[in-house]
């Protein structure tokens, strides 16, 4: 299964493509989509949309894994990221690729085994899991690879996909 992880943003959108087969994961490619700071928001969003669709066409993923929106202290940054994230979700839907969303805690848990791990721990484990010589740069690309690993690990889990667990007797 080819999994494209995408770390949403407005200035830098990280991406990472892995191949997952059972417990084995291999990095295929990673990088970032960037938009110039001087462009109006509408033009940046259009660029993100076009670049995301092109990325999906080039990498041909089976699924896409995207980080759920997480508001930290800066709500202005969160709103900008939400705009970019919305365009990415729309591009995935337009291309007909199944989309899965994960919270930062879910990604940390899947990659490090601890849902409150520090960013550097996640980046180091991503490097180790994918057997890379160095942590992928930019950080957004490393985050995207961690998102892809998260999906690879969650899809092989024996836990129910939904919260609707019914007791059987």
PDB file of C-alpha atoms in Angstrom:
ATOM      1  CA  UNK A   1       0.000   0.000   0.000  1.00  0.00           C
ATOM      2  CA  UNK A   2       1.313   3.438  -0.963  1.00  0.00           C
ATOM      3  CA  UNK A   3       0.535   6.001   1.732  1.00  0.00           C
ATOM      4  CA  UNK A   4       0.969   9.726   1.153  1.00  0.00           C
ATOM      5  CA  UNK A   5       1.267  11.665   4.396  1.00  0.00           C
ATOM      6  CA  UNK A   6       0.547  15.379   4.199  1.00  0.00           C
ATOM      7  CA  UNK A   7       1.345  17.928   6.905  1.00  0.00           C
ATOM      8  CA  UNK A   8      -0.972  20.848   6.082  1.00  0.00           C
ATOM      9  CA  UNK A   9       0.075  24.475   6.092  1.00  0.00           C
ATOM     10  CA  UNK A  10      -0.094  27.634   4.048  1.00  0.00           C
ATOM     11  CA  UNK A  11       3.571  28.536   3.497  1.00  0.00           C
ATOM     12  CA  UNK A  12       5.045  25.020   3.677  1.00  0.00           C
ATOM     13  CA  UNK A  13       3.112  21.801   3.170  1.00  0.00           C
ATOM     14  CA  UNK A  14       5.139  18.710   3.967  1.00  0.00           C
ATOM     15  CA  UNK A  15       4.610  15.446   2.134  1.00  0.00           C
ATOM     16  CA  UNK A  16       6.018  11.963   2.482  1.00  0.00           C
ATOM     17  CA  UNK A  17       5.261   8.824   0.515  1.00  0.00           C
ATOM     18  CA  UNK A  18       5.879   5.385   1.981  1.00  0.00           C
ATOM     19  CA  UNK A  19       5.252   1.842   0.852  1.00  0.00           C
ATOM     20  CA  UNK A  20       3.747  -0.310   3.599  1.00  0.00           C
ATOM     21  CA  UNK A  21       3.408  -4.074   3.508  1.00  0.00           C
ATOM     22  CA  UNK A  22       2.345  -5.687   6.775  1.00  0.00           C
ATOM     23  CA  UNK A  23       4.856  -4.469   9.389  1.00  0.00           C
ATOM     24  CA  UNK A  24       7.394  -3.302   6.771  1.00  0.00           C
ATOM     25  CA  UNK A  25       7.530   0.362   5.759  1.00  0.00           C
ATOM     26  CA  UNK A  26       9.872   1.970   3.238  1.00  0.00           C
ATOM     27  CA  UNK A  27      10.253   5.631   2.349  1.00  0.00           C
ATOM     28  CA  UNK A  28       9.776   6.340  -1.351  1.00  0.00           C
ATOM     29  CA  UNK A  29      10.008  10.141  -1.435  1.00  0.00           C
ATOM     30  CA  UNK A  30       9.422  13.252   0.627  1.00  0.00           C
ATOM     31  CA  UNK A  31       9.554  17.022   0.292  1.00  0.00           C
ATOM     32  CA  UNK A  32       7.518  20.169   0.607  1.00  0.00           C
ATOM     33  CA  UNK A  33       5.145  22.303  -1.362  1.00  0.00           C
ATOM     34  CA  UNK A  34       5.839  25.988  -0.721  1.00  0.00           C
ATOM     35  CA  UNK A  35       4.009  29.187  -1.523  1.00  0.00           C
ATOM     36  CA  UNK A  36       5.573  32.660  -1.657  1.00  0.00           C
ATOM     37  CA  UNK A  37       4.836  34.889   1.340  1.00  0.00           C
ATOM     38  CA  UNK A  38       3.870  37.908  -0.765  1.00  0.00           C
ATOM     39  CA  UNK A  39       1.014  36.208  -2.598  1.00  0.00           C
ATOM     40  CA  UNK A  40      -2.575  36.928  -1.576  1.00  0.00           C
ATOM     41  CA  UNK A  41      -4.242  34.087   0.342  1.00  0.00           C
ATOM     42  CA  UNK A  42      -6.497  33.150  -2.581  1.00  0.00           C
ATOM     43  CA  UNK A  43      -3.510  32.692  -4.912  1.00  0.00           C
ATOM     44  CA  UNK A  44      -1.623  30.669  -2.289  1.00  0.00           C
ATOM     45  CA  UNK A  45      -4.636  28.382  -1.856  1.00  0.00           C
ATOM     46  CA  UNK A  46      -4.954  27.924  -5.606  1.00  0.00           C
ATOM     47  CA  UNK A  47      -1.248  27.048  -5.793  1.00  0.00           C
ATOM     48  CA  UNK A  48      -1.601  24.528  -2.951  1.00  0.00           C
ATOM     49  CA  UNK A  49      -4.576  22.952  -4.708  1.00  0.00           C
ATOM     50  CA  UNK A  50      -2.817  22.634  -8.058  1.00  0.00           C
ATOM     51  CA  UNK A  51       0.439  21.380  -6.512  1.00  0.00           C
ATOM     52  CA  UNK A  52      -1.393  18.850  -4.320  1.00  0.00           C
ATOM     53  CA  UNK A  53      -3.310  17.464  -7.285  1.00  0.00           C
ATOM     54  CA  UNK A  54      -0.073  17.237  -9.271  1.00  0.00           C
ATOM     55  CA  UNK A  55       1.667  15.506  -6.335  1.00  0.00           C
ATOM     56  CA  UNK A  56      -1.157  12.974  -6.064  1.00  0.00           C
ATOM     57  CA  UNK A  57      -0.981  12.342  -9.814  1.00  0.00           C
ATOM     58  CA  UNK A  58       2.790  11.808  -9.711  1.00  0.00           C
ATOM     59  CA  UNK A  59       2.961   9.646  -6.577  1.00  0.00           C
ATOM     60  CA  UNK A  60      -0.224   7.623  -7.158  1.00  0.00           C
ATOM     61  CA  UNK A  61      -0.988   6.862  -3.495  1.00  0.00           C
ATOM     62  CA  UNK A  62      -3.578   4.313  -2.426  1.00  0.00           C
ATOM     63  CA  UNK A  63      -4.529   6.487   0.553  1.00  0.00           C
ATOM     64  CA  UNK A  64      -3.699   9.892   2.018  1.00  0.00           C
ATOM     65  CA  UNK A  65      -3.033  10.547   5.690  1.00  0.00           C
ATOM     66  CA  UNK A  66      -3.523  14.143   6.895  1.00  0.00           C
ATOM     67  CA  UNK A  67      -3.060  15.736  10.283  1.00  0.00           C
ATOM     68  CA  UNK A  68      -6.235  16.938  11.967  1.00  0.00           C
ATOM     69  CA  UNK A  69      -6.229  20.604  12.796  1.00  0.00           C
ATOM     70  CA  UNK A  70      -4.718  21.402  16.149  1.00  0.00           C
ATOM     71  CA  UNK A  71      -4.992  24.937  17.534  1.00  0.00           C
ATOM     72  CA  UNK A  72      -2.093  25.923  19.711  1.00  0.00           C
ATOM     73  CA  UNK A  73      -1.805  29.414  21.197  1.00  0.00           C
ATOM     74  CA  UNK A  74      -1.800  31.310  17.898  1.00  0.00           C
ATOM     75  CA  UNK A  75      -5.316  31.184  16.454  1.00  0.00           C
ATOM     76  CA  UNK A  76      -4.307  33.332  13.452  1.00  0.00           C
ATOM     77  CA  UNK A  77      -1.798  30.697  12.353  1.00  0.00           C
ATOM     78  CA  UNK A  78      -4.410  28.001  12.996  1.00  0.00           C
ATOM     79  CA  UNK A  79      -6.902  29.716  10.709  1.00  0.00           C
ATOM     80  CA  UNK A  80      -4.336  30.001   7.901  1.00  0.00           C
ATOM     81  CA  UNK A  81      -3.443  26.312   8.305  1.00  0.00           C
ATOM     82  CA  UNK A  82      -7.166  25.476   8.243  1.00  0.00           C
ATOM     83  CA  UNK A  83      -7.479  27.202   4.858  1.00  0.00           C
ATOM     84  CA  UNK A  84      -4.573  25.172   3.467  1.00  0.00           C
ATOM     85  CA  UNK A  85      -5.874  21.967   5.027  1.00  0.00           C
ATOM     86  CA  UNK A  86      -9.292  22.487   3.450  1.00  0.00           C
ATOM     87  CA  UNK A  87      -7.754  22.846   0.007  1.00  0.00           C
ATOM     88  CA  UNK A  88      -5.711  19.666   0.557  1.00  0.00           C
ATOM     89  CA  UNK A  89      -8.821  17.724   1.628  1.00  0.00           C
ATOM     90  CA  UNK A  90     -10.654  18.989  -1.444  1.00  0.00           C
ATOM     91  CA  UNK A  91      -7.769  17.999  -3.761  1.00  0.00           C
ATOM     92  CA  UNK A  92      -7.706  14.468  -2.298  1.00  0.00           C
ATOM     93  CA  UNK A  93     -11.455  14.133  -2.792  1.00  0.00           C
ATOM     94  CA  UNK A  94     -11.215  15.518  -6.319  1.00  0.00           C
ATOM     95  CA  UNK A  95      -8.568  12.897  -7.152  1.00  0.00           C
ATOM     96  CA  UNK A  96     -10.704  10.139  -5.607  1.00  0.00           C
ATOM     97  CA  UNK A  97      -8.109   9.063  -3.039  1.00  0.00           C
ATOM     98  CA  UNK A  98      -9.366   7.769   0.348  1.00  0.00           C
ATOM     99  CA  UNK A  99      -8.418  10.170   3.127  1.00  0.00           C
ATOM    100  CA  UNK A 100      -7.631   9.411   6.776  1.00  0.00           C
ATOM    101  CA  UNK A 101      -7.123  12.009   9.487  1.00  0.00           C
ATOM    102  CA  UNK A 102      -5.054  11.696  12.648  1.00  0.00           C
ATOM    103  CA  UNK A 103      -4.528  13.938  15.649  1.00  0.00           C
ATOM    104  CA  UNK A 104      -0.989  14.902  16.686  1.00  0.00           C
ATOM    105  CA  UNK A 105      -1.343  12.610  19.732  1.00  0.00           C
ATOM    106  CA  UNK A 106      -2.309   9.647  17.540  1.00  0.00           C
ATOM    107  CA  UNK A 107       0.737  10.233  15.330  1.00  0.00           C
ATOM    108  CA  UNK A 108       3.057  10.518  18.347  1.00  0.00           C
ATOM    109  CA  UNK A 109       1.622   7.330  19.853  1.00  0.00           C
ATOM    110  CA  UNK A 110       1.938   5.375  16.592  1.00  0.00           C
ATOM    111  CA  UNK A 111       5.514   6.489  15.936  1.00  0.00           C
ATOM    112  CA  UNK A 112       7.037   6.643  19.434  1.00  0.00           C
ATOM    113  CA  UNK A 113       4.647   4.654  21.620  1.00  0.00           C
ATOM    114  CA  UNK A 114       3.919   7.771  23.705  1.00  0.00           C
ATOM    115  CA  UNK A 115       1.107  10.190  22.809  1.00  0.00           C
ATOM    116  CA  UNK A 116       2.841  13.173  24.409  1.00  0.00           C
ATOM    117  CA  UNK A 117       6.287  12.654  22.864  1.00  0.00           C
ATOM    118  CA  UNK A 118       8.375  15.671  21.947  1.00  0.00           C
ATOM    119  CA  UNK A 119       8.759  16.681  18.300  1.00  0.00           C
ATOM    120  CA  UNK A 120      12.441  15.651  18.252  1.00  0.00           C
ATOM    121  CA  UNK A 121      11.526  12.171  19.509  1.00  0.00           C
ATOM    122  CA  UNK A 122       8.972  11.763  16.713  1.00  0.00           C
ATOM    123  CA  UNK A 123      11.480  12.940  14.116  1.00  0.00           C
ATOM    124  CA  UNK A 124      14.193  10.595  15.408  1.00  0.00           C
ATOM    125  CA  UNK A 125      11.834   7.591  15.480  1.00  0.00           C
ATOM    126  CA  UNK A 126      10.618   8.419  11.966  1.00  0.00           C
ATOM    127  CA  UNK A 127      14.248   8.308  10.818  1.00  0.00           C
ATOM    128  CA  UNK A 128      14.809   4.979  12.616  1.00  0.00           C
ATOM    129  CA  UNK A 129      11.595   3.313  11.435  1.00  0.00           C
ATOM    130  CA  UNK A 130      12.326   4.236   7.812  1.00  0.00           C
ATOM    131  CA  UNK A 131      16.052   3.371   8.211  1.00  0.00           C
ATOM    132  CA  UNK A 132      17.160   6.797   6.977  1.00  0.00           C
ATOM    133  CA  UNK A 133      20.621   8.277   7.531  1.00  0.00           C
ATOM    134  CA  UNK A 134      19.260  11.615   8.709  1.00  0.00           C
ATOM    135  CA  UNK A 135      16.006  13.180   9.822  1.00  0.00           C
ATOM    136  CA  UNK A 136      14.124  14.369   6.720  1.00  0.00           C
ATOM    137  CA  UNK A 137      14.119  18.118   6.123  1.00  0.00           C
ATOM    138  CA  UNK A 138      12.207  20.330   6.238  1.00  0.00           C
ATOM    139  CA  UNK A 139      10.495  19.399   9.508  1.00  0.00           C
ATOM    140  CA  UNK A 140       7.156  19.455   7.680  1.00  0.00           C
ATOM    141  CA  UNK A 141       8.321  16.567   5.482  1.00  0.00           C
ATOM    142  CA  UNK A 142       9.373  14.572   8.560  1.00  0.00           C
ATOM    143  CA  UNK A 143       5.933  15.243  10.062  1.00  0.00           C
ATOM    144  CA  UNK A 144       4.293  14.048   6.838  1.00  0.00           C
ATOM    145  CA  UNK A 145       6.297  10.810   6.902  1.00  0.00           C
ATOM    146  CA  UNK A 146       5.232  10.297  10.533  1.00  0.00           C
ATOM    147  CA  UNK A 147       1.600  10.730   9.418  1.00  0.00           C
ATOM    148  CA  UNK A 148       2.093   8.059   6.761  1.00  0.00           C
ATOM    149  CA  UNK A 149       3.678   5.705   9.319  1.00  0.00           C
ATOM    150  CA  UNK A 150       0.752   6.376  11.655  1.00  0.00           C
ATOM    151  CA  UNK A 151      -1.703   5.232   8.998  1.00  0.00           C
ATOM    152  CA  UNK A 152       0.398   2.171   8.151  1.00  0.00           C
ATOM    153  CA  UNK A 153       0.384   1.146  11.787  1.00  0.00           C
ATOM    154  CA  UNK A 154      -3.261   1.947  12.434  1.00  0.00           C
ATOM    155  CA  UNK A 155      -4.522   0.008   9.406  1.00  0.00           C
ATOM    156  CA  UNK A 156      -2.883  -3.167  10.704  1.00  0.00           C
ATOM    157  CA  UNK A 157      -4.270  -2.685  14.210  1.00  0.00           C
ATOM    158  CA  UNK A 158      -6.774  -5.194  15.523  1.00  0.00           C
ATOM    159  CA  UNK A 159      -8.658  -2.399  17.268  1.00  0.00           C
ATOM    160  CA  UNK A 160     -12.050  -1.385  15.864  1.00  0.00           C
ATOM    161  CA  UNK A 161     -11.956   1.433  13.317  1.00  0.00           C
ATOM    162  CA  UNK A 162     -14.919   3.251  14.883  1.00  0.00           C
ATOM    163  CA  UNK A 163     -15.791   4.016  18.461  1.00  0.00           C
ATOM    164  CA  UNK A 164     -18.962   1.941  18.110  1.00  0.00           C
ATOM    165  CA  UNK A 165     -17.827  -1.181  19.913  1.00  0.00           C
ATOM    166  CA  UNK A 166     -20.758  -3.476  20.701  1.00  0.00           C
ATOM    167  CA  UNK A 167     -20.520  -6.139  23.302  1.00  0.00           C
ATOM    168  CA  UNK A 168     -21.479  -9.606  22.138  1.00  0.00           C
ATOM    169  CA  UNK A 169     -22.492 -12.452  24.404  1.00  0.00           C
TER     170      UNK A 169
END
